[in-house]
mmCIF file of C-alpha atoms and ligand atoms in Angstrom:
data_model
loop_
_atom_site.group_PDB
_atom_site.id
_atom_site.type_symbol
_atom_site.label_atom_id
_atom_site.label_comp_id
_atom_site.label_asym_id
_atom_site.label_seq_id
_atom_site.Cartn_x
_atom_site.Cartn_y
_atom_site.Cartn_z
ATOM 1 C CA MET A 1 -28.700 -56.738 -33.108
ATOM 2 C CA MET A 2 -30.962 -55.226 -30.701
ATOM 3 C CA THR A 3 -33.868 -55.660 -28.919
ATOM 4 C CA ASN A 4 -36.237 -53.299 -27.686
ATOM 5 C CA LYS A 5 -35.623 -53.832 -24.190
ATOM 6 C CA ARG A 6 -32.114 -53.555 -24.257
ATOM 7 C CA ILE A 7 -32.733 -49.899 -26.083
ATOM 8 C CA ALA A 8 -34.822 -49.119 -23.314
ATOM 9 C CA ALA A 9 -32.723 -49.178 -21.302
ATOM 10 C CA SER A 10 -29.287 -47.493 -23.728
ATOM 11 C CA LEU A 11 -32.130 -44.596 -23.687
ATOM 12 C CA PHE A 12 -32.907 -44.280 -20.498
ATOM 13 C CA LEU A 13 -29.026 -44.211 -19.610
ATOM 14 C CA LEU A 14 -27.947 -41.729 -21.589
ATOM 15 C CA GLY A 15 -31.203 -39.859 -20.092
ATOM 16 C CA LEU A 16 -29.631 -40.147 -16.252
ATOM 17 C CA LEU A 17 -26.459 -39.206 -18.154
ATOM 18 C CA GLY A 18 -28.659 -35.562 -19.813
ATOM 19 C CA LEU A 19 -30.343 -34.386 -16.820
ATOM 20 C CA THR A 20 -27.039 -34.930 -13.896
ATOM 21 C CA ALA A 21 -25.346 -33.409 -16.524
ATOM 22 C CA VAL A 22 -27.966 -30.768 -16.685
ATOM 23 C CA ALA A 23 -28.076 -30.568 -12.443
ATOM 24 C CA LEU A 24 -24.260 -30.408 -12.370
ATOM 25 C CA TRP A 25 -24.182 -27.108 -15.458
ATOM 26 C CA PHE A 26 -26.721 -25.365 -12.487
ATOM 27 C CA VAL A 27 -24.736 -26.430 -8.957
ATOM 28 C CA TRP A 28 -21.877 -26.925 -10.161
ATOM 29 C CA PRO A 29 -19.296 -23.395 -9.559
ATOM 30 C CA ARG A 30 -18.645 -21.340 -12.343
ATOM 31 C CA SER A 31 -16.453 -18.640 -13.445
ATOM 32 C CA THR A 32 -17.618 -15.241 -13.130
ATOM 33 C CA LEU A 33 -16.136 -13.646 -15.930
ATOM 34 C CA VAL A 34 -14.587 -9.871 -14.335
ATOM 35 C CA GLU A 35 -13.368 -7.588 -17.827
ATOM 36 C CA ALA A 36 -11.262 -4.887 -16.888
ATOM 37 C CA SER A 37 -10.168 -1.618 -19.057
ATOM 38 C CA ARG A 38 -8.952 1.419 -17.938
ATOM 39 C CA PRO A 39 -10.600 3.245 -15.109
ATOM 40 C CA GLU A 40 -11.383 6.294 -17.890
ATOM 41 C CA VAL A 41 -13.274 3.098 -20.222
ATOM 42 C CA GLY A 42 -14.822 1.811 -16.823
ATOM 43 C CA GLY A 43 -12.088 -0.008 -14.868
ATOM 44 C CA TRP A 44 -13.280 -3.861 -13.054
ATOM 45 C CA THR A 45 -16.700 -4.736 -14.684
ATOM 46 C CA PRO A 46 -18.131 -5.983 -12.263
ATOM 47 C CA ASP A 47 -16.585 -4.093 -9.916
ATOM 48 C CA VAL A 48 -18.325 -6.200 -6.866
ATOM 49 C CA LEU A 49 -17.849 -9.811 -6.159
ATOM 50 C CA GLN A 50 -19.433 -12.227 -3.641
ATOM 51 C CA ALA A 51 -17.865 -14.940 -2.400
ATOM 52 C CA GLN A 52 -18.857 -17.767 0.516
ATOM 53 C CA VAL A 53 -15.812 -18.015 3.162
ATOM 54 C CA GLY A 54 -13.724 -22.087 2.512
ATOM 55 C CA GLU A 55 -15.369 -21.603 -0.784
ATOM 56 C CA PRO A 56 -13.245 -21.429 -4.047
ATOM 57 C CA LEU A 57 -14.184 -18.140 -6.143
ATOM 58 C CA LYS A 58 -13.777 -18.824 -9.845
ATOM 59 C CA LEU A 59 -13.357 -15.474 -11.567
ATOM 60 C CA ARG A 60 -11.951 -15.548 -15.476
ATOM 61 C CA PHE A 61 -10.413 -12.032 -16.272
ATOM 62 C CA THR A 62 -10.324 -10.708 -20.173
ATOM 63 C CA ALA A 63 -8.552 -7.093 -20.557
ATOM 64 C CA SER A 64 -10.031 -5.631 -23.467
ATOM 65 C CA ASP A 65 -7.399 -2.058 -24.087
ATOM 66 C CA MET A 66 -3.699 -3.618 -22.972
ATOM 67 C CA MET A 67 -2.469 -5.357 -19.651
ATOM 68 C CA HIS A 68 -3.648 -4.911 -16.121
ATOM 69 C CA GLY A 69 -3.255 -6.688 -13.218
ATOM 70 C CA PHE A 70 -4.837 -8.345 -10.338
ATOM 71 C CA ALA A 71 -4.170 -8.516 -6.633
ATOM 72 C CA VAL A 72 -6.525 -8.564 -4.222
ATOM 73 C CA GLY A 73 -5.457 -5.953 -1.181
ATOM 74 C CA GLN A 74 -5.200 -7.511 2.499
ATOM 75 C CA THR A 75 -3.476 -10.621 1.099
ATOM 76 C CA ASP A 76 0.217 -12.200 0.394
ATOM 77 C CA TRP A 77 -1.491 -13.348 -3.188
ATOM 78 C CA ALA A 78 0.248 -13.121 -5.922
ATOM 79 C CA PRO A 79 -0.101 -10.272 -8.449
ATOM 80 C CA ILE A 80 -1.452 -11.567 -11.575
ATOM 81 C CA ASP A 81 -0.962 -10.433 -15.194
ATOM 82 C CA ILE A 82 -4.108 -10.485 -17.364
ATOM 83 C CA PRO A 83 -2.806 -9.607 -20.805
ATOM 84 C CA PRO A 84 -4.573 -8.136 -23.758
ATOM 85 C CA GLY A 85 -6.861 -10.527 -25.719
ATOM 86 C CA LYS A 86 -5.704 -13.585 -23.605
ATOM 87 C CA PRO A 87 -8.976 -15.401 -20.642
ATOM 88 C CA VAL A 88 -7.492 -15.596 -17.497
ATOM 89 C CA ASP A 89 -8.685 -17.440 -14.771
ATOM 90 C CA VAL A 90 -8.098 -17.550 -11.276
ATOM 91 C CA GLU A 91 -9.610 -19.067 -7.848
ATOM 92 C CA LEU A 92 -9.625 -17.822 -4.825
ATOM 93 C CA VAL A 93 -10.397 -19.119 -1.648
ATOM 94 C CA PHE A 94 -11.160 -16.695 1.355
ATOM 95 C CA ASP A 95 -10.542 -18.057 4.969
ATOM 96 C CA GLU A 96 -12.461 -15.520 6.918
ATOM 97 C CA PRO A 97 -15.619 -13.281 5.943
ATOM 98 C CA GLY A 98 -14.819 -9.550 5.333
ATOM 99 C CA VAL A 99 -15.000 -7.347 2.876
ATOM 100 C CA TYR A 100 -11.623 -6.842 0.333
ATOM 101 C CA THR A 101 -10.249 -4.596 -2.127
ATOM 102 C CA PHE A 102 -8.728 -5.581 -5.404
ATOM 103 C CA TYR A 103 -7.214 -3.233 -7.133
ATOM 104 C CA CYS A 104 -4.870 -3.247 -10.866
ATOM 105 C CA THR A 105 -1.372 -4.236 -9.675
ATOM 106 C CA ARG A 106 0.380 -2.626 -14.189
ATOM 107 C CA PHE A 107 0.372 0.698 -14.172
ATOM 108 C CA CYS A 108 -2.331 1.136 -17.039
ATOM 109 C CA SER A 109 -3.754 4.931 -17.269
ATOM 110 C CA ARG A 110 -3.860 8.308 -15.120
ATOM 111 C CA ASP A 111 -6.452 7.060 -13.603
ATOM 112 C CA HIS A 112 -4.501 3.818 -12.920
ATOM 113 C CA TRP A 113 -4.991 3.638 -8.677
ATOM 114 C CA ARG A 114 -8.187 4.091 -9.265
ATOM 115 C CA MET A 115 -8.912 0.819 -10.686
ATOM 116 C CA ARG A 116 -10.266 -1.196 -7.357
ATOM 117 C CA GLY A 117 -12.798 -3.273 -6.525
ATOM 118 C CA THR A 118 -14.871 -5.281 -3.596
ATOM 119 C CA ILE A 119 -15.401 -9.139 -2.754
ATOM 120 C CA GLU A 120 -17.224 -9.409 -0.429
ATOM 121 C CA VAL A 121 -16.630 -12.497 1.719
ATOM 122 C CA THR A 122 -19.756 -14.145 4.040
ATOM 123 C CA GLY A 123 -19.356 -16.647 6.327
ATOM 124 C CA ASP A 124 -20.249 -18.019 9.297
ATOM 125 C CA VAL A 125 -15.977 -18.323 11.123
ATOM 126 C CA PRO A 126 -14.812 -15.987 13.650
ATOM 127 C CA ALA A 127 -12.465 -12.670 11.602
ATOM 128 C CA LYS A 128 -9.174 -13.664 12.809
ATOM 129 C CA ARG A 129 -8.109 -10.126 11.828
ATOM 130 C CA GLU A 130 -7.440 -8.229 14.264
ATOM 131 C CA PRO A 131 -10.736 -5.288 14.768
ATOM 132 C CA ALA A 132 -9.870 -2.458 13.567
ATOM 133 C CA SER A 133 -7.803 -0.445 15.724
ATOM 134 C CA PRO A 134 -8.764 3.276 15.332
ATOM 135 C CA PRO A 135 -5.824 4.885 12.769
ATOM 136 C CA LEU A 136 -2.571 6.116 14.812
ATOM 137 C CA TYR A 137 -3.296 9.760 13.603
ATOM 138 C CA VAL A 138 -6.966 9.689 14.932
ATOM 139 C CA THR A 139 -6.191 8.220 18.595
ATOM 140 C CA LEU A 140 -3.167 10.992 18.326
ATOM 141 C CA GLY A 141 -6.188 13.850 17.196
ATOM 142 C CA LEU A 142 -3.905 14.874 14.898
ATOM 143 C CA ASP A 143 -5.550 16.945 12.131
ATOM 144 C CA ILE A 144 -3.112 14.982 8.731
ATOM 145 C CA ASP A 145 -3.882 18.323 6.349
ATOM 146 C CA ALA A 146 -2.996 20.939 9.047
ATOM 147 C CA PRO A 147 0.786 22.373 6.977
ATOM 148 C CA HIS A 148 4.155 21.079 8.837
ATOM 149 C CA GLU A 149 6.418 23.456 7.784
ATOM 150 C CA ILE A 150 9.193 24.432 10.382
ATOM 151 C CA ASP A 151 12.180 26.429 10.182
ATOM 152 C CA PRO A 152 14.180 24.279 7.944
ATOM 153 C CA PRO A 153 17.840 22.862 9.131
ATOM 154 C CA ALA A 154 20.422 24.969 6.551
ATOM 155 C CA LYS A 155 22.138 21.870 5.502
ATOM 156 C CA ARG A 156 21.018 18.205 4.914
ATOM 157 C CA PRO A 157 21.613 16.253 8.009
ATOM 158 C CA SER A 158 23.816 13.041 7.218
ATOM 159 C CA ALA A 159 23.064 10.111 8.779
ATOM 160 C CA ALA A 160 26.032 8.667 8.309
ATOM 161 C CA ARG A 161 27.823 11.373 10.457
ATOM 162 C CA GLY A 162 24.924 10.794 13.387
ATOM 163 C CA ALA A 163 26.550 7.822 13.249
ATOM 164 C CA THR A 164 29.547 9.101 14.788
ATOM 165 C CA ILE A 165 27.993 11.091 17.431
ATOM 166 C CA GLU A 166 27.852 9.365 21.069
ATOM 167 C CA LEU A 167 24.589 10.666 23.307
ATOM 168 C CA GLN A 168 24.893 9.309 27.253
ATOM 169 C CA THR A 169 21.334 8.490 27.928
ATOM 170 C CA ALA A 170 19.108 11.049 24.661
ATOM 171 C CA VAL A 171 17.783 8.179 22.887
ATOM 172 C CA VAL A 172 14.704 8.261 19.958
ATOM 173 C CA ASP A 173 12.579 5.475 20.564
ATOM 174 C CA GLU A 174 10.169 3.225 18.826
ATOM 175 C CA GLU A 175 7.268 5.462 20.517
ATOM 176 C CA THR A 176 8.889 8.724 19.482
ATOM 177 C CA TYR A 177 10.313 7.844 15.824
ATOM 178 C CA LYS A 178 5.793 7.060 15.464
ATOM 179 C CA THR A 179 4.538 10.033 16.880
ATOM 180 C CA GLN A 180 6.967 12.653 17.272
ATOM 181 C CA SER A 181 8.508 14.871 14.096
ATOM 182 C CA PRO A 182 12.169 15.108 13.876
ATOM 183 C CA ALA A 183 11.633 18.572 14.586
ATOM 184 C CA GLN A 184 9.731 18.190 17.818
ATOM 185 C CA VAL A 185 12.806 15.545 18.274
ATOM 186 C CA TRP A 186 15.216 18.226 17.852
ATOM 187 C CA GLN A 187 13.439 21.009 19.451
ATOM 188 C CA GLU A 188 13.383 19.247 22.781
ATOM 189 C CA LEU A 189 16.913 17.631 22.912
ATOM 190 C CA ARG A 190 18.254 21.188 22.077
ATOM 191 C CA LYS A 191 17.100 21.894 25.504
ATOM 192 C CA ASN A 192 18.458 19.490 27.302
ATOM 193 C CA SER A 193 22.025 19.432 28.445
ATOM 194 C CA GLU A 194 23.106 16.610 27.428
ATOM 195 C CA THR A 195 22.825 18.140 24.126
ATOM 196 C CA GLU A 196 25.105 21.749 24.886
ATOM 197 C CA ALA A 197 28.303 21.245 23.332
ATOM 198 C CA LEU A 198 26.785 20.087 20.139
ATOM 199 C CA THR A 199 26.056 22.751 17.525
ATOM 200 C CA ASP A 200 22.734 23.024 15.519
ATOM 201 C CA ARG A 201 23.984 20.724 12.856
ATOM 202 C CA GLU A 202 25.224 17.443 14.478
ATOM 203 C CA LEU A 203 21.971 17.785 16.506
ATOM 204 C CA TRP A 204 20.433 17.525 12.718
ATOM 205 C CA ASP A 205 22.883 14.512 12.167
ATOM 206 C CA TRP A 206 21.560 12.549 15.080
ATOM 207 C CA ILE A 207 18.760 12.908 14.652
ATOM 208 C CA ALA A 208 18.632 11.872 11.156
ATOM 209 C CA TRP A 209 20.989 8.913 12.140
ATOM 210 C CA SER A 210 18.161 7.530 14.680
ATOM 211 C CA TRP A 211 15.314 8.707 12.935
ATOM 212 C CA GLN A 212 16.978 5.792 9.946
ATOM 213 C CA ASN A 213 17.840 3.502 13.230
ATOM 214 C CA GLN A 214 14.535 3.180 13.074
ATOM 215 C CA SER A 215 14.061 0.823 9.714
ATOM 216 C CA GLU A 216 15.333 -2.517 9.252
ATOM 217 C CA PRO A 217 17.268 -3.394 6.110
ATOM 218 C CA ALA A 218 14.213 -6.552 5.034
ATOM 219 C CA SER A 219 11.949 -3.223 5.509
ATOM 220 C CA LEU A 220 13.956 -0.453 3.723
ATOM 221 C CA GLU A 221 13.318 -2.872 1.055
ATOM 222 C CA LEU A 222 9.690 -4.125 0.605
ATOM 223 C CA GLY A 223 8.540 0.085 1.047
ATOM 224 C CA LYS A 224 10.875 0.437 -1.927
ATOM 225 C CA THR A 225 9.679 -2.003 -3.686
ATOM 226 C CA LEU A 226 6.290 -0.494 -2.707
ATOM 227 C CA TYR A 227 6.813 3.136 -3.902
ATOM 228 C CA GLN A 228 8.495 1.610 -6.805
ATOM 229 C CA SER A 229 5.051 0.097 -7.470
ATOM 230 C CA ASN A 230 2.547 2.045 -6.119
ATOM 231 C CA CYS A 231 3.540 5.672 -5.559
ATOM 232 C CA LEU A 232 6.507 6.702 -8.648
ATOM 233 C CA SER A 233 4.444 8.424 -10.347
ATOM 234 C CA CYS A 234 2.959 10.912 -8.709
ATOM 235 C CA HIS A 235 6.361 11.371 -6.253
ATOM 236 C CA GLY A 236 9.233 10.084 -8.315
ATOM 237 C CA PRO A 237 11.978 7.796 -7.979
ATOM 238 C CA LYS A 238 13.814 10.302 -5.794
ATOM 239 C CA GLY A 239 10.339 11.028 -3.161
ATOM 240 C CA ALA A 240 10.605 14.870 -5.188
ATOM 241 C CA GLY A 241 7.165 14.724 -7.025
ATOM 242 C CA ASP A 242 8.064 15.676 -9.655
ATOM 243 C CA GLY A 243 6.485 11.603 -11.021
ATOM 244 C CA PRO A 244 5.774 11.120 -14.602
ATOM 245 C CA ILE A 245 1.952 11.970 -13.879
ATOM 246 C CA ALA A 246 2.513 14.208 -10.882
ATOM 247 C CA VAL A 247 1.450 17.527 -13.084
ATOM 248 C CA ASP A 248 -2.105 15.894 -14.008
ATOM 249 C CA GLN A 249 -3.322 15.760 -9.531
ATOM 250 C CA PRO A 250 -5.164 18.777 -8.088
ATOM 251 C CA THR A 251 -2.558 19.272 -5.583
ATOM 252 C CA ALA A 252 1.078 19.892 -5.995
ATOM 253 C CA VAL A 253 2.780 16.888 -4.728
ATOM 254 C CA PRO A 254 5.336 17.364 -2.313
ATOM 255 C CA ASP A 255 9.106 16.816 -2.338
ATOM 256 C CA PHE A 256 9.961 14.628 0.633
ATOM 257 C CA ALA A 257 13.446 15.411 0.519
ATOM 258 C CA ASP A 258 12.905 19.732 1.581
ATOM 259 C CA LEU A 259 13.785 20.146 4.504
ATOM 260 C CA SER A 260 11.503 22.596 5.717
ATOM 261 C CA GLN A 261 8.080 20.414 5.413
ATOM 262 C CA MET A 262 9.222 15.729 5.482
ATOM 263 C CA PRO A 263 10.993 16.760 9.416
ATOM 264 C CA GLY A 264 7.847 18.874 10.670
ATOM 265 C CA ALA A 265 6.265 15.632 10.499
ATOM 266 C CA SER A 266 5.304 12.390 11.900
ATOM 267 C CA SER A 267 5.550 9.365 11.057
ATOM 268 C CA ALA A 268 2.076 8.663 12.370
ATOM 269 C CA LEU A 269 1.145 11.885 10.224
ATOM 270 C CA LEU A 270 2.596 9.561 7.189
ATOM 271 C CA HIS A 271 1.314 6.829 8.373
ATOM 272 C CA GLY A 272 -2.694 8.455 8.211
ATOM 273 C CA LYS A 273 -2.058 10.562 4.568
ATOM 274 C CA ILE A 274 -1.003 7.459 2.779
ATOM 275 C CA ILE A 275 -4.155 5.448 4.782
ATOM 276 C CA ARG A 276 -7.024 7.576 4.344
ATOM 277 C CA GLY A 277 -5.255 9.317 1.209
ATOM 278 C CA GLY A 278 -5.880 13.475 0.397
ATOM 279 C CA MET A 279 -9.047 14.730 0.311
ATOM 280 C CA GLY A 280 -9.792 15.946 -2.957
ATOM 281 C CA THR A 281 -5.860 16.723 -3.609
ATOM 282 C CA GLY A 282 -4.900 13.662 -5.607
ATOM 283 C CA MET A 283 -3.371 11.393 -2.966
ATOM 284 C CA PRO A 284 -4.676 7.858 -3.500
ATOM 285 C CA ASN A 285 -6.176 6.411 0.089
ATOM 286 C CA TRP A 286 -3.966 2.862 0.338
ATOM 287 C CA GLY A 287 -5.344 1.446 4.416
ATOM 288 C CA ASN A 288 -7.241 -1.358 1.529
ATOM 289 C CA ILE A 289 -4.482 -1.358 0.514
ATOM 290 C CA PHE A 290 -1.590 -2.241 2.844
ATOM 291 C CA THR A 291 -1.323 -4.051 6.088
ATOM 292 C CA GLU A 292 -0.117 -2.664 8.486
ATOM 293 C CA ASP A 293 3.556 -3.496 8.482
ATOM 294 C CA GLU A 294 3.469 -2.537 4.401
ATOM 295 C CA VAL A 295 2.179 1.276 5.839
ATOM 296 C CA TRP A 296 5.713 0.920 8.048
ATOM 297 C CA ALA A 297 7.746 -0.470 5.062
ATOM 298 C CA LEU A 298 6.503 2.417 3.033
ATOM 299 C CA ILE A 299 6.987 5.272 6.224
ATOM 300 C CA ASP A 300 10.992 3.701 6.511
ATOM 301 C CA TYR A 301 11.345 4.464 3.184
ATOM 302 C CA LEU A 302 10.331 8.235 2.667
ATOM 303 C CA TRP A 303 12.219 9.406 5.755
ATOM 304 C CA THR A 304 15.670 8.004 3.924
ATOM 305 C CA PHE A 305 14.673 10.806 1.101
ATOM 306 C CA PRO A 306 15.227 14.140 3.210
ATOM 307 C CA PHE A 307 17.261 11.490 5.974
ATOM 308 C CA ALA A 308 19.304 9.473 3.390
ATOM 309 C CA ALA A 309 23.556 8.528 4.499
ATOM 310 C CA GLU A 310 24.586 8.169 1.160
ATOM 311 C CA VAL A 311 22.427 12.055 -0.162
ATOM 312 C CA GLU A 312 25.264 13.816 -2.401
ATOM 313 C CA GLU A 313 24.783 17.315 -0.588
ATOM 314 C CA THR A 314 26.591 15.918 3.225
ATOM 315 C CA GLN A 315 29.264 18.637 2.599
HETATM 316 C C1 HEC B 401 -2.097 10.193 -8.071
HETATM 317 C C2 HEC B 401 -0.384 10.835 -7.404
HETATM 318 C C3 HEC B 401 -0.294 9.873 -6.052
HETATM 319 C C4 HEC B 401 0.385 8.743 -5.755
HETATM 320 C C5 HEC B 401 0.086 7.675 -6.737
HETATM 321 C C6 HEC B 401 0.806 8.731 -4.417
HETATM 322 N N1 HEC B 401 0.754 10.459 -3.951
HETATM 323 FE FE1 HEC B 401 0.621 10.780 -2.496
HETATM 324 N N2 HEC B 401 0.368 12.397 -2.676
HETATM 325 C C7 HEC B 401 0.198 13.273 -3.970
HETATM 326 C C8 HEC B 401 -0.067 14.515 -3.264
HETATM 327 C C9 HEC B 401 -0.877 15.281 -5.208
HETATM 328 C C10 HEC B 401 -0.210 14.885 -2.059
HETATM 329 C C11 HEC B 401 -0.452 16.713 -1.458
HETATM 330 C C12 HEC B 401 -1.656 16.262 -1.162
HETATM 331 C C13 HEC B 401 -1.639 15.368 0.390
HETATM 332 O O1 HEC B 401 -0.540 15.703 0.954
HETATM 333 O O2 HEC B 401 -2.702 15.362 -0.261
HETATM 334 C C14 HEC B 401 0.535 13.315 -0.983
HETATM 335 C C15 HEC B 401 1.523 13.694 -0.529
HETATM 336 C C16 HEC B 401 1.423 12.841 0.161
HETATM 337 C C17 HEC B 401 2.527 12.191 1.894
HETATM 338 C C18 HEC B 401 1.487 13.500 3.292
HETATM 339 C C19 HEC B 401 3.302 14.000 2.753
HETATM 340 C C20 HEC B 401 3.362 15.574 3.906
HETATM 341 O O3 HEC B 401 4.220 16.442 3.819
HETATM 342 O O4 HEC B 401 2.465 15.864 4.301
HETATM 343 C C21 HEC B 401 2.520 11.491 2.030
HETATM 344 C C22 HEC B 401 3.288 11.036 3.031
HETATM 345 C C23 HEC B 401 2.464 10.885 0.307
HETATM 346 N N3 HEC B 401 1.703 11.340 -0.490
HETATM 347 C C24 HEC B 401 2.529 9.104 0.574
HETATM 348 C C25 HEC B 401 2.326 7.905 -0.486
HETATM 349 C C26 HEC B 401 2.856 6.631 -0.473
HETATM 350 C C27 HEC B 401 3.446 6.130 0.487
HETATM 351 C C28 HEC B 401 2.174 6.929 -2.166
HETATM 352 C C29 HEC B 401 2.294 4.787 -2.755
HETATM 353 C C30 HEC B 401 1.653 4.279 -1.598
HETATM 354 C C31 HEC B 401 1.774 7.256 -2.858
HETATM 355 N N4 HEC B 401 1.533 9.238 -2.294
HETATM 356 C C32 HEC B 401 0.790 7.834 -4.525
HETATM 357 C C33 HEC B 401 -0.414 11.919 -4.868
HETATM 358 C C34 HEC B 401 0.231 11.184 -4.937
HETATM 359 CU CU1 CU B 402 -5.569 -1.390 -15.128
#
């Protein structure tokens, strides 16, 4: 039989356990519930989250209508799928303060790309990321909304044919590739005595080759992957501006293979348009989603549309 003393001691211990449980309940970091639904019916709820550097941010995602995906821009964390009706727990630890953008990675509606939110990360640690320098188009004073139509080459330039042309001093280096349009370089070189022996078409071929020559195969591969999951819905599989939701945009989606347009643009212009987006045109902004390297990978890939080595109409 239990003595009264032992009963008292057990009760005391139980009470202590209870109190500890209550205390833990209050201090233990719990998951924040985040609901995912098509942007038309709310997108992420909540869409602003807070976190501390070095402390786990625990999130529990639920999808109410269909499959969505969760990813944090400018990090290399793999995207996480959120199937409908099946909660997904995610734990994130940030090691740098800053405002991060999270976004949906599953094409869920015409407004899919609008499905974004922010995570505000605070902490006493200094940010290791480079302080944001002004984007190239700002440094160059480019008006990225101005038309850039040119007198087009008569035939589609071929990088493959261009590869066989030898020039002594003319080069397209990284700086030229980034800051000048192919048409500008063509004009410049046309005045050059070294290119006198070349036909207009040959000079274009050489430019196409020089442009393609600036992108590493790995970058092209990455650019293609990013393009297919983020850009194809509007810009189309071949960059022709005929993706499934192109018709829903307020402005026509450009044809990247259009020789009267694309070679009139510099990579700096494309870069600016990608990071800033259009002004009410339907072109989203991607500056908080992609790293610099990813944006350049996309640009490298875009240049394959006007200058692809294997295009049919090369004869
Ligand atoms: C929701 C539709 C949509 C999506 C998604 C989209 N774009 Fe666009 N994009 C447009 C429209 C519309 C335009 C034309 C209006 C403008 O330039 O602002 C455009 C214009 C552009 C231009 C400017 C071309 C020029 O000649 O001036 C670039 C570069 C571009 N998009 C790249 C991309 C990339 C890269 C992606 C994916 C990361 C992407 N776009 C995703 C709709 C879209
Ligand atoms: Cu979604």
